[in-house]
Short mmCIF file of C-alpha atoms and ligand atoms in Angstrom, two decimals:
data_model
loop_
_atom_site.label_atom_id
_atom_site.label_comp_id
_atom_site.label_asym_id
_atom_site.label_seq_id
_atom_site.Cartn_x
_atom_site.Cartn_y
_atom_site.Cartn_z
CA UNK A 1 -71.89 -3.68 -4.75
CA UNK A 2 -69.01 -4.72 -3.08
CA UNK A 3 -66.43 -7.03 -4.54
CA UNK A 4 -66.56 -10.99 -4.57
CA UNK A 5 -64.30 -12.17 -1.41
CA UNK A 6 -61.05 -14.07 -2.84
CA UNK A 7 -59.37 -17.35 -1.45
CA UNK A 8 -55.77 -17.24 -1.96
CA UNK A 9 -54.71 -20.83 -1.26
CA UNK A 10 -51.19 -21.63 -0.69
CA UNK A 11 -48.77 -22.27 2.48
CA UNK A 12 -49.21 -18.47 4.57
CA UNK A 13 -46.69 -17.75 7.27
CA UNK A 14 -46.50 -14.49 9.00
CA UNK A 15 -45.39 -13.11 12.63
CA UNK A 16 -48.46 -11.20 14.46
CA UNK A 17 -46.57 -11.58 17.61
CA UNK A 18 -42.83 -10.44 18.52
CA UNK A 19 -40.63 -13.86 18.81
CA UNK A 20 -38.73 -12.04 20.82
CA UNK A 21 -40.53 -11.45 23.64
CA UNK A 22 -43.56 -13.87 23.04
CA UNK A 23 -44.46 -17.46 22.57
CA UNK A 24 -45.74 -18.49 19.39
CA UNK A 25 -44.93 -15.68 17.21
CA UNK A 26 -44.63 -17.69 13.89
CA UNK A 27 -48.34 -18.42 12.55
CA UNK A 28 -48.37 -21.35 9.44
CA UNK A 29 -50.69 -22.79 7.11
CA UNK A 30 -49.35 -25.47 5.67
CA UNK A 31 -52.67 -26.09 3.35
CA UNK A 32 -53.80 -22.39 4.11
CA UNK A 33 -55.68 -19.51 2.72
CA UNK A 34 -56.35 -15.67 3.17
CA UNK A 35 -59.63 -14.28 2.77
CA UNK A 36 -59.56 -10.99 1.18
CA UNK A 37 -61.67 -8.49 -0.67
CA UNK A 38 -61.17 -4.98 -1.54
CA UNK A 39 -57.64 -4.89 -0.59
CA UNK A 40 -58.11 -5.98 3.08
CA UNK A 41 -58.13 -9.36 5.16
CA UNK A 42 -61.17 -10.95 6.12
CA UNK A 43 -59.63 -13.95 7.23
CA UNK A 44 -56.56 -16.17 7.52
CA UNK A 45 -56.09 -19.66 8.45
CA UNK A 46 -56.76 -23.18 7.19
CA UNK A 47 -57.68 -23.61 3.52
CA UNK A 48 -60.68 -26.44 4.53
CA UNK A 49 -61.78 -24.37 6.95
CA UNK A 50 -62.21 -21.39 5.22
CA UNK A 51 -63.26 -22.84 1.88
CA UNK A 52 -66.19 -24.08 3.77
CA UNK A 53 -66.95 -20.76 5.81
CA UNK A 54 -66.88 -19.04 2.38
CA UNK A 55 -68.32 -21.20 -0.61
CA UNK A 56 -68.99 -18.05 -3.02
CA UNK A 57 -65.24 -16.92 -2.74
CA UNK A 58 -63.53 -17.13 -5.74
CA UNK A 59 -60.02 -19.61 -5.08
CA UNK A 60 -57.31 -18.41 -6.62
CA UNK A 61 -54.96 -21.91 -6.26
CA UNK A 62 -51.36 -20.82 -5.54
CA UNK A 63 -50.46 -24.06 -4.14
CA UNK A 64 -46.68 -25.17 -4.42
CA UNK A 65 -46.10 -21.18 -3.08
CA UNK A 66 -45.19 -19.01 0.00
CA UNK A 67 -47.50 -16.46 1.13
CA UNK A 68 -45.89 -13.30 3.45
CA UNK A 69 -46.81 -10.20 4.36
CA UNK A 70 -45.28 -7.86 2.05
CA UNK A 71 -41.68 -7.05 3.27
CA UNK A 72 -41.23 -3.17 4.88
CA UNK A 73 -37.77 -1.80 4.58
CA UNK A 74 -37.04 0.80 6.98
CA UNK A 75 -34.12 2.33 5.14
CA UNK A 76 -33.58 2.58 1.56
CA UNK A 77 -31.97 5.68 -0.72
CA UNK A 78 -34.02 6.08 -3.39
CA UNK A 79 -31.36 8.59 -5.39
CA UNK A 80 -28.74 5.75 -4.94
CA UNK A 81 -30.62 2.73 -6.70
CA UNK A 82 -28.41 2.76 -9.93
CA UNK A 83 -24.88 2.99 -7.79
CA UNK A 84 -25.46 -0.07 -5.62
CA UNK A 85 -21.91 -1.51 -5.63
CA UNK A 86 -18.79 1.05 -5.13
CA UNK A 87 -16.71 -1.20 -3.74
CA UNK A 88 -13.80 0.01 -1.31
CA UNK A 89 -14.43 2.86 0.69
CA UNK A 90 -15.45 3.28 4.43
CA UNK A 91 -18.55 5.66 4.61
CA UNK A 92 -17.42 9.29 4.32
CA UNK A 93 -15.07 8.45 1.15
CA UNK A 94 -18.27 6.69 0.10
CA UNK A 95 -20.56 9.48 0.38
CA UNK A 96 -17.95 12.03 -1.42
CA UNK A 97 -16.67 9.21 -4.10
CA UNK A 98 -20.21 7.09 -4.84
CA UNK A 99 -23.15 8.62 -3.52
CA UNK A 100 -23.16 12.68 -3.64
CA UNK A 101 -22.31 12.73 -7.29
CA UNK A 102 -24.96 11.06 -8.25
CA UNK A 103 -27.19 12.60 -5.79
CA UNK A 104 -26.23 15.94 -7.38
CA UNK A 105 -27.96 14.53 -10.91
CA UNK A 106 -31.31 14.06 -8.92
CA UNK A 107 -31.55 18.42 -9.77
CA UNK A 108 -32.29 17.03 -13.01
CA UNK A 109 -35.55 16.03 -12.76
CA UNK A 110 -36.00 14.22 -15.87
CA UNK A 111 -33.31 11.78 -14.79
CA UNK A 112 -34.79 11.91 -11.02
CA UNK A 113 -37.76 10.66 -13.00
CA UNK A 114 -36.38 7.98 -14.17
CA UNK A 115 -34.74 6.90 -11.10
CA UNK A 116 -37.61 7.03 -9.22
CA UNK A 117 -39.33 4.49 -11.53
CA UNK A 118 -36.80 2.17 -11.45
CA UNK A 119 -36.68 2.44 -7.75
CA UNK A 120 -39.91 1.51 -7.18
CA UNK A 121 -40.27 -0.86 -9.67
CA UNK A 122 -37.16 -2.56 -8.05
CA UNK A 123 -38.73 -2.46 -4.45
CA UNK A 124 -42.49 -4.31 -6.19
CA UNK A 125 -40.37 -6.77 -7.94
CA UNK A 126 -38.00 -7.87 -4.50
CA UNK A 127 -42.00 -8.29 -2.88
CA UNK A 128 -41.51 -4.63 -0.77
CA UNK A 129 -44.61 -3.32 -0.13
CA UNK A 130 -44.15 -0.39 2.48
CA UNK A 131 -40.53 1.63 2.91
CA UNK A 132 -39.27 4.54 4.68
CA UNK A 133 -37.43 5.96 1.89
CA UNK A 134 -34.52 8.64 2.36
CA UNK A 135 -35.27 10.97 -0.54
CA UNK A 136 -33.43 13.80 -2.43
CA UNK A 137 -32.01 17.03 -1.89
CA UNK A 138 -34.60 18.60 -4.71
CA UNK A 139 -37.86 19.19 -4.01
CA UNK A 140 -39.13 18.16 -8.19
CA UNK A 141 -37.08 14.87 -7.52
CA UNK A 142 -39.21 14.58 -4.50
CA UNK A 143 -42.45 15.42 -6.51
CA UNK A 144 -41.17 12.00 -9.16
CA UNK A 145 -41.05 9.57 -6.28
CA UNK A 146 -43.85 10.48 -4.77
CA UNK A 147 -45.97 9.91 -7.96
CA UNK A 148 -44.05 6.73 -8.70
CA UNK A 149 -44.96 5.84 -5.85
CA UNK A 150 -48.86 6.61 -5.80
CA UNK A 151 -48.98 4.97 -9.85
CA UNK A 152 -47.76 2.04 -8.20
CA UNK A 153 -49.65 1.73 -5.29
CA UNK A 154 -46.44 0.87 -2.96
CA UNK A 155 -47.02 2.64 0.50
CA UNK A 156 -43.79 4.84 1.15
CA UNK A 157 -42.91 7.57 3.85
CA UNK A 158 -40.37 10.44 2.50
CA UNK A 159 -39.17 13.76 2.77
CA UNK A 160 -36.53 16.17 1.44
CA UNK A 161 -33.13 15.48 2.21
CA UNK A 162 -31.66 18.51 4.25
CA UNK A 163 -27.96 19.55 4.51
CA UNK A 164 -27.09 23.43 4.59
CA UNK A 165 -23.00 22.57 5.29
CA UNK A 166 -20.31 20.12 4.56
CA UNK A 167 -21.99 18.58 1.04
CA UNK A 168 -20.93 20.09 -2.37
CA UNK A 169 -23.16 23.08 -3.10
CA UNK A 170 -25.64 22.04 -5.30
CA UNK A 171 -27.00 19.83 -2.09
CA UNK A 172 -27.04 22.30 -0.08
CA UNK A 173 -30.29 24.46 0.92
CA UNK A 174 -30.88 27.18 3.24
CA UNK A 175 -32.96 26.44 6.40
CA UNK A 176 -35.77 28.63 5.04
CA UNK A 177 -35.71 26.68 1.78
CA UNK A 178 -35.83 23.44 3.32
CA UNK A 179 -39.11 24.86 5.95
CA UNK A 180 -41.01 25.78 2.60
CA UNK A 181 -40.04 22.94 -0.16
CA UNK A 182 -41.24 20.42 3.21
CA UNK A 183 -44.33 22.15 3.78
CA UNK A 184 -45.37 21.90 -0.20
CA UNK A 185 -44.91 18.62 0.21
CA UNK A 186 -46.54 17.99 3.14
CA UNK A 187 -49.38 19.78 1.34
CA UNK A 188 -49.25 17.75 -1.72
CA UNK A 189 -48.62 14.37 -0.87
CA UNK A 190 -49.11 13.43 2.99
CA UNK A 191 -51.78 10.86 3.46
CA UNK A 192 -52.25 11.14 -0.41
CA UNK A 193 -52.81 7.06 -1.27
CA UNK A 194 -50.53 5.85 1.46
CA UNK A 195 -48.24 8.07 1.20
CA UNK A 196 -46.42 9.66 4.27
CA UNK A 197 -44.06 12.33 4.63
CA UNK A 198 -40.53 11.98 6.92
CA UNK A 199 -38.58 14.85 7.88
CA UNK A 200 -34.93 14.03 7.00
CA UNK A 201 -31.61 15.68 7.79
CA UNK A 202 -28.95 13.63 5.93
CA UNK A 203 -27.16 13.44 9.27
CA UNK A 204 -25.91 15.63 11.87
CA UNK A 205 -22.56 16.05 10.29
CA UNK A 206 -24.20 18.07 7.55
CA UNK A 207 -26.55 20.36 8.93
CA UNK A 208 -26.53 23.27 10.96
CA UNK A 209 -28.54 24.00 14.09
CA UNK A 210 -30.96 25.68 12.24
CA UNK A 211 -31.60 23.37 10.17
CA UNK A 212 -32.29 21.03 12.90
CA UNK A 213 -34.64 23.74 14.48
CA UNK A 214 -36.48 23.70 11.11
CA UNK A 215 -36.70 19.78 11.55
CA UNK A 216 -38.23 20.61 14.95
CA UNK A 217 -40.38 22.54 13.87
CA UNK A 218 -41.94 20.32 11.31
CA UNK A 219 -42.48 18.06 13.63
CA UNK A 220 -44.33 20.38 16.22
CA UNK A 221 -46.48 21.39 12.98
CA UNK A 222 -47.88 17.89 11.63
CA UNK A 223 -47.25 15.57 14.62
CA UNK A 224 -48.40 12.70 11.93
CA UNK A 225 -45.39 12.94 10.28
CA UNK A 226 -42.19 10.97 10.32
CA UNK A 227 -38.59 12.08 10.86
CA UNK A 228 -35.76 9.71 9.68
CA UNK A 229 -31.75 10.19 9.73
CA UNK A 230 -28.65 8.44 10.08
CA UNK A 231 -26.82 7.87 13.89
CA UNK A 232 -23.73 6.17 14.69
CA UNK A 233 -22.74 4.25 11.54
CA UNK A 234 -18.85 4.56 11.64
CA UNK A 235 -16.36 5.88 14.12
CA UNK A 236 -14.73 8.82 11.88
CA UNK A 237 -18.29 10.17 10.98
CA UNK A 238 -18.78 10.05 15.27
CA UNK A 239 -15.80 11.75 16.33
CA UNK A 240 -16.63 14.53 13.10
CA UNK A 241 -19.92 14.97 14.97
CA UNK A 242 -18.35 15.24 18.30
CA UNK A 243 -16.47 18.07 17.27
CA UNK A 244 -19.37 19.57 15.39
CA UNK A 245 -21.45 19.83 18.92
CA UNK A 246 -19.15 20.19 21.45
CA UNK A 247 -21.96 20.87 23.76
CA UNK A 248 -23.63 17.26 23.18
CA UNK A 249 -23.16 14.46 25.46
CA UNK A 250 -23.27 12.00 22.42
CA UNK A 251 -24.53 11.90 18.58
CA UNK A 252 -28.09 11.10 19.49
CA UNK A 253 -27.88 14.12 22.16
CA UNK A 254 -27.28 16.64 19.23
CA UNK A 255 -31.02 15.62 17.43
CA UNK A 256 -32.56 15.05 21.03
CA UNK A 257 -31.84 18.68 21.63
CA UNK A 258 -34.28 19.65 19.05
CA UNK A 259 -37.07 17.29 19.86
CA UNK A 260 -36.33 15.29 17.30
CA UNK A 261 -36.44 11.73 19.33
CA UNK A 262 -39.62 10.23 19.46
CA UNK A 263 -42.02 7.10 18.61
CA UNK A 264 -41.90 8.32 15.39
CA UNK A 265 -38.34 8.43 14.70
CA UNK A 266 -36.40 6.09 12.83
CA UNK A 267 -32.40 6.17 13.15
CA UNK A 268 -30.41 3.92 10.20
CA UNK A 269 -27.55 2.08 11.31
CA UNK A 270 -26.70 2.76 15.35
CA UNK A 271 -23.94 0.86 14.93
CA UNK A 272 -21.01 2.57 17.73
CA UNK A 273 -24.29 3.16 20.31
CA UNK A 274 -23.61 3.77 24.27
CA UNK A 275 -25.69 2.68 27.18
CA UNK A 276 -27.00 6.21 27.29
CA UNK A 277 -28.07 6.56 23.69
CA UNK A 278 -30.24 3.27 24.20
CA UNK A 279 -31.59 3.85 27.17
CA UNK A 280 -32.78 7.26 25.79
CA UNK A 281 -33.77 5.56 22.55
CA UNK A 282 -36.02 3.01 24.24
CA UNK A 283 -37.60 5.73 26.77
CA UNK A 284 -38.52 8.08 23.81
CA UNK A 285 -40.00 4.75 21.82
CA UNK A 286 -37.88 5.34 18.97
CA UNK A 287 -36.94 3.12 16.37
CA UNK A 288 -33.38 1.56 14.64
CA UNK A 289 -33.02 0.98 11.28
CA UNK A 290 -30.50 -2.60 10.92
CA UNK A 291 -28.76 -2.16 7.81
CA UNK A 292 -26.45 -4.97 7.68
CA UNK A 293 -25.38 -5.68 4.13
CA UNK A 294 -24.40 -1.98 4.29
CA UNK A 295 -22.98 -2.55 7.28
CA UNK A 296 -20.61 -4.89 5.81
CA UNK A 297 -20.25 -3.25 2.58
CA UNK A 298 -18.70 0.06 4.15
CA UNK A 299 -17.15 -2.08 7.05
CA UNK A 300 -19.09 0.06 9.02
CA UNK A 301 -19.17 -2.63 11.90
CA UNK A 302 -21.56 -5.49 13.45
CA UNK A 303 -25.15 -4.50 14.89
CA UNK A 304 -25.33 -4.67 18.43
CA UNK A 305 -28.14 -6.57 18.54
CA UNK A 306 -28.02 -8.02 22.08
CA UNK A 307 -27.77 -4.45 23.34
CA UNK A 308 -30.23 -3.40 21.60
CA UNK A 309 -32.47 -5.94 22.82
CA UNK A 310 -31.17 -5.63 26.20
CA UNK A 311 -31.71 -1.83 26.34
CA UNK A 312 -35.73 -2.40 24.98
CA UNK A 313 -34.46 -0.36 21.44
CA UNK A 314 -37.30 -1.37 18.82
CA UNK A 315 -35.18 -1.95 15.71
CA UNK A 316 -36.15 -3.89 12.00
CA UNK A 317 -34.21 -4.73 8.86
CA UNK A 318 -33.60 -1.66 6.11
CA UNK A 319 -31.40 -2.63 2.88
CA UNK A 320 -29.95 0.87 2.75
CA UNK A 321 -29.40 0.73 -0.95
CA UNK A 322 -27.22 1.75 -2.56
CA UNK A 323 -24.33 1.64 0.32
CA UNK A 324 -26.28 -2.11 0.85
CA UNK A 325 -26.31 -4.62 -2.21
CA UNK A 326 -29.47 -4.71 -3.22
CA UNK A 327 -33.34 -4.48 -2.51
CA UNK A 328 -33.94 -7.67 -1.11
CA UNK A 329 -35.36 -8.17 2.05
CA UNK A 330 -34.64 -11.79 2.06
CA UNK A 331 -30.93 -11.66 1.43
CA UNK A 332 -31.02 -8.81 4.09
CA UNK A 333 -32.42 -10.75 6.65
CA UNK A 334 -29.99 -13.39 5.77
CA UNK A 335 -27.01 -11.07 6.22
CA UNK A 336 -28.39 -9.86 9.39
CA UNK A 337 -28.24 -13.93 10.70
CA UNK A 338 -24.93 -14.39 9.80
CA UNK A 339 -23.52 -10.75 11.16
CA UNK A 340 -24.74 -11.93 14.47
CA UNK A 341 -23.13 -15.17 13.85
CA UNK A 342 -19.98 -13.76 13.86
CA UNK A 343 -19.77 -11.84 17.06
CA UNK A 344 -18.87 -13.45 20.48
CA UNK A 345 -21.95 -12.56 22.05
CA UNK A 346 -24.34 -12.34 18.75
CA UNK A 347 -28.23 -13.19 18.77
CA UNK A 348 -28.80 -16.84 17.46
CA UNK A 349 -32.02 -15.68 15.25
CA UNK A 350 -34.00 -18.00 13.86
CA UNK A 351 -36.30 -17.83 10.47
CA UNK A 352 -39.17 -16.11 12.53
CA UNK A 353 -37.20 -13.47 13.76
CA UNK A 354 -35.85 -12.93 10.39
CA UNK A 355 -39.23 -12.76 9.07
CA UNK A 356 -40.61 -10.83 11.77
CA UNK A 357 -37.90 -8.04 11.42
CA UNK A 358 -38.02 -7.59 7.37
CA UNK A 359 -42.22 -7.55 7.94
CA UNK A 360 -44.04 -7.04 11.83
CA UNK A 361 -41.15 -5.10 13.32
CA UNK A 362 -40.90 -2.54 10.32
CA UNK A 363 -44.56 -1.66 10.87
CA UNK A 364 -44.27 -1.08 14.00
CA UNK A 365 -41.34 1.08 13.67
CA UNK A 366 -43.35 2.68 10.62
CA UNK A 367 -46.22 3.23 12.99
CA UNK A 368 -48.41 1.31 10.85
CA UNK A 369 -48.92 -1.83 12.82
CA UNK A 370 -52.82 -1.54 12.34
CA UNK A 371 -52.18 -1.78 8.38
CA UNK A 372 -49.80 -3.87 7.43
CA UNK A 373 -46.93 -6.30 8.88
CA UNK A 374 -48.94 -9.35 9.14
CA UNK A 375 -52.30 -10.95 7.83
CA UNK A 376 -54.35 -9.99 10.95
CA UNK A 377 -57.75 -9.98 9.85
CA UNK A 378 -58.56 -5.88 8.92
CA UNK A 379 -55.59 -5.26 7.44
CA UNK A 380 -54.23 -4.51 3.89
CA UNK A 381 -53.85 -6.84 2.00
CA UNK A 382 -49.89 -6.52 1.42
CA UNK A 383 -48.25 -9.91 0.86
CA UNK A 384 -45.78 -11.67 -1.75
CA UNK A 385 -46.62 -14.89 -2.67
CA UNK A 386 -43.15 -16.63 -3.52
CA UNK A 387 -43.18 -19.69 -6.12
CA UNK A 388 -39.79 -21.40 -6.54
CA UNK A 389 -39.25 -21.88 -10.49
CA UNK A 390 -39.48 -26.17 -11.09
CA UNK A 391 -36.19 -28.15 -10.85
CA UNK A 392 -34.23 -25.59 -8.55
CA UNK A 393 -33.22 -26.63 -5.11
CA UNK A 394 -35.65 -24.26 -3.55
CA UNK A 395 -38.80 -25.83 -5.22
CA UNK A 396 -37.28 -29.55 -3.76
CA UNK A 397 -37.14 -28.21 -0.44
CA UNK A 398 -40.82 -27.19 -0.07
N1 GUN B 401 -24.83 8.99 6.21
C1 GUN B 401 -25.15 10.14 5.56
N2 GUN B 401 -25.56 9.89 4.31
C2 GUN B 401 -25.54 8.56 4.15
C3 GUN B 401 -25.86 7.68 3.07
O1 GUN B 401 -26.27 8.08 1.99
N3 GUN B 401 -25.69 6.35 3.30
C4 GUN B 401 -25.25 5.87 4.50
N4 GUN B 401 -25.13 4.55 4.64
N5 GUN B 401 -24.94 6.66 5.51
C5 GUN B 401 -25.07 8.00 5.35
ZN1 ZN B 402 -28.66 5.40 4.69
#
């Protein structure tokens, strides 16, 4: 028998469309209601309307709260979720200072455990639903999150975090390590209960160009899969990279060469990007993840949104704990208003692009815009439903 339908009733707001380029991309329901049963939508709109369509579904009576689609972050570090703060430090003093060490404990995989529990835990409780999460340099770490992951029931993509030069030893795999530890994996836990894997060199700075052939390869193998890295974040890191691949026009050049640029590719930060990284971006239907509370944090520098925009680059909001402060999508998008705010020729966003970039855009980027991102009728039913605690300011403003 299949389950009684539900009526969530409460104010529902979500972004089907891309305010960007289209009219009428914010949908709300003051008074209004989704319609779901057995973890999908059957319907969203209008409380009285719906009530009346559907007089056997149970109400559930949330007024007085928000309903969203759950909130996708592109870009989060799972192994850095208890070192979210080291003030100071521009990124590669960061990395060597802040984030290795502890990355280094994640070969304990009792304490890689425990991490990955209070990861997840902390992306349910900020109302994240679906991430692209960069993962570990040990394959048993990898093993924790994905079964944190799965126990939870949080959709996540992740992979292996590859490096075979520059990081401290214990980080460091062999090509042929990384190929095998990936395809177990892939074996184990793609399209197990969600869950996705992401081919993931740490960055170009720290692997080899076998390592990216590997990468290539993984890709060739399961087409399904994901690949995920970091691109233009800060100008020391660049010219480092320059002098790595003398041969490559620009950063994104060096992963292009191994195929590694494509609709299913998701770059964090692409802060310091030329004309000719965009335009190759857009024509291979990649993806950006916007970090900016990291961003900030490192003093990386300020999104070039417009050019982005300009140049057709898909891009939505990651929190890129733990170099950003936290896993809140909200106070991400927030950050990413006022970043633009501050440049001469910054986007003036409004809420509905905010919303649309912490929720619709990550899908897309995510390839999973037929699952999740908004409350078309078919899809999971992923959403937060936000109540303001009585007597703060926020529960006087709704
Ligand atoms: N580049 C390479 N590794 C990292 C990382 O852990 N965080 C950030 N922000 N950038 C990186
Ligand atoms: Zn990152």
């Amino acid at each position: 028998m299949s389950p009684a339908p539900e009526l969530l009733r409460a104010t529902v707001l979500h972004t089907p469309r891309n305010p960007f380029t289209e009219e009428n991309a914010l949908h709300v329901h003051t008074d209004g209601a989704l319609l779901i049963a057995g973890g999908r939508i059957l319907d969203t709109g209008d409380y009285a309307a719906l009530s009346s369509a559907n007089p056997d579904a149970l109400v559930r009576d949330w007024r007085g709260s928000v309903i969203l689609p759950g909130f996708i972050d592109t870009h989060v570090h799972f192994p850095q979720t208890h070192i979210i703060g080291g003030l100071g430090w521009g990124l590669l003093d960061w990395l060597r200072l802040h984030a290795l060490p502890e990355e280094e404990r994640m070969g304990d995989w009792v304490y890689a455990g425990v991490v990955a529990r209070d990861f997840i835990r902390a992306l349910a409780r900020h109302g994240t639903t679906t991430a692209l999460v960069f993962g570990a340099h040990f394959g048993e770490a990898m093993e924790c999150l994905f079964q944190s992951a799965c126990a939870a029931g949080i959709r996540i993509a992740s992979g292996l975090v590859f490096s075979d030069r520059l990081l401290p030893a214990p980080l460091c795999q062999t090509p042929e390590q990384a190929y095998r530890i990936s395809r177990d994996l892939i074996a184990r836990f793609h399209g197990r209960g969600g869950q996705r894997y992401a081919v993931t060199p740490r960055f170009a700075l720290s692997a080899s160009e076998g390592m990216l052939e590997v990468c290539g390869t993984l890709l060739r193998e399961q087409p399904d899969v994901l690949f995920q890295t970091h691109i233009n974040e800060n100008p020391r890191e660049i010219a480092d990279v320059r002098a790595a691949f003398p041969w490559a026009e620009n950063y994104l050049a060096v992963y292009d060469r191994f195929g590694l640029t494509g609709p299913r590719s998701v770059f964090a930060h692409n802060v310091h990007a030329s004309d000719a990284e965009l335009s190759r971006l857009a024509e291979a239907g990649a993806s950006v993840a916007h970090c900016p509370c990291s961003n900030a944090m490192l003093g990386s520098g300020i999104f070039p949104m417009r050019r982005h925009l300009a140049g057709g680059v898909r891009f939505a909001l990651g929190t890129d704990v733990g170099a950003g402060t936290g896993f809140g999508m909200l106070k991400e998008a927030l950050q990413c208003y006022m970043m633009q705010r501050l440049l001469p020729d910054g986007v003036p966003l409004s809420s509905t692009h905010l919303l649309y970039l912490a929720t619709r855009a990550g899908a897309d980027a995510l390839g999973l815009s037929d699952e999740t991102g908004d409350f078309t009728p078919g899809k999971s039913a992923d959403l937060v439903c936000l109540r303001p605690a009585e007597g703060t300011p926020l529960a006087g403003a709704m």
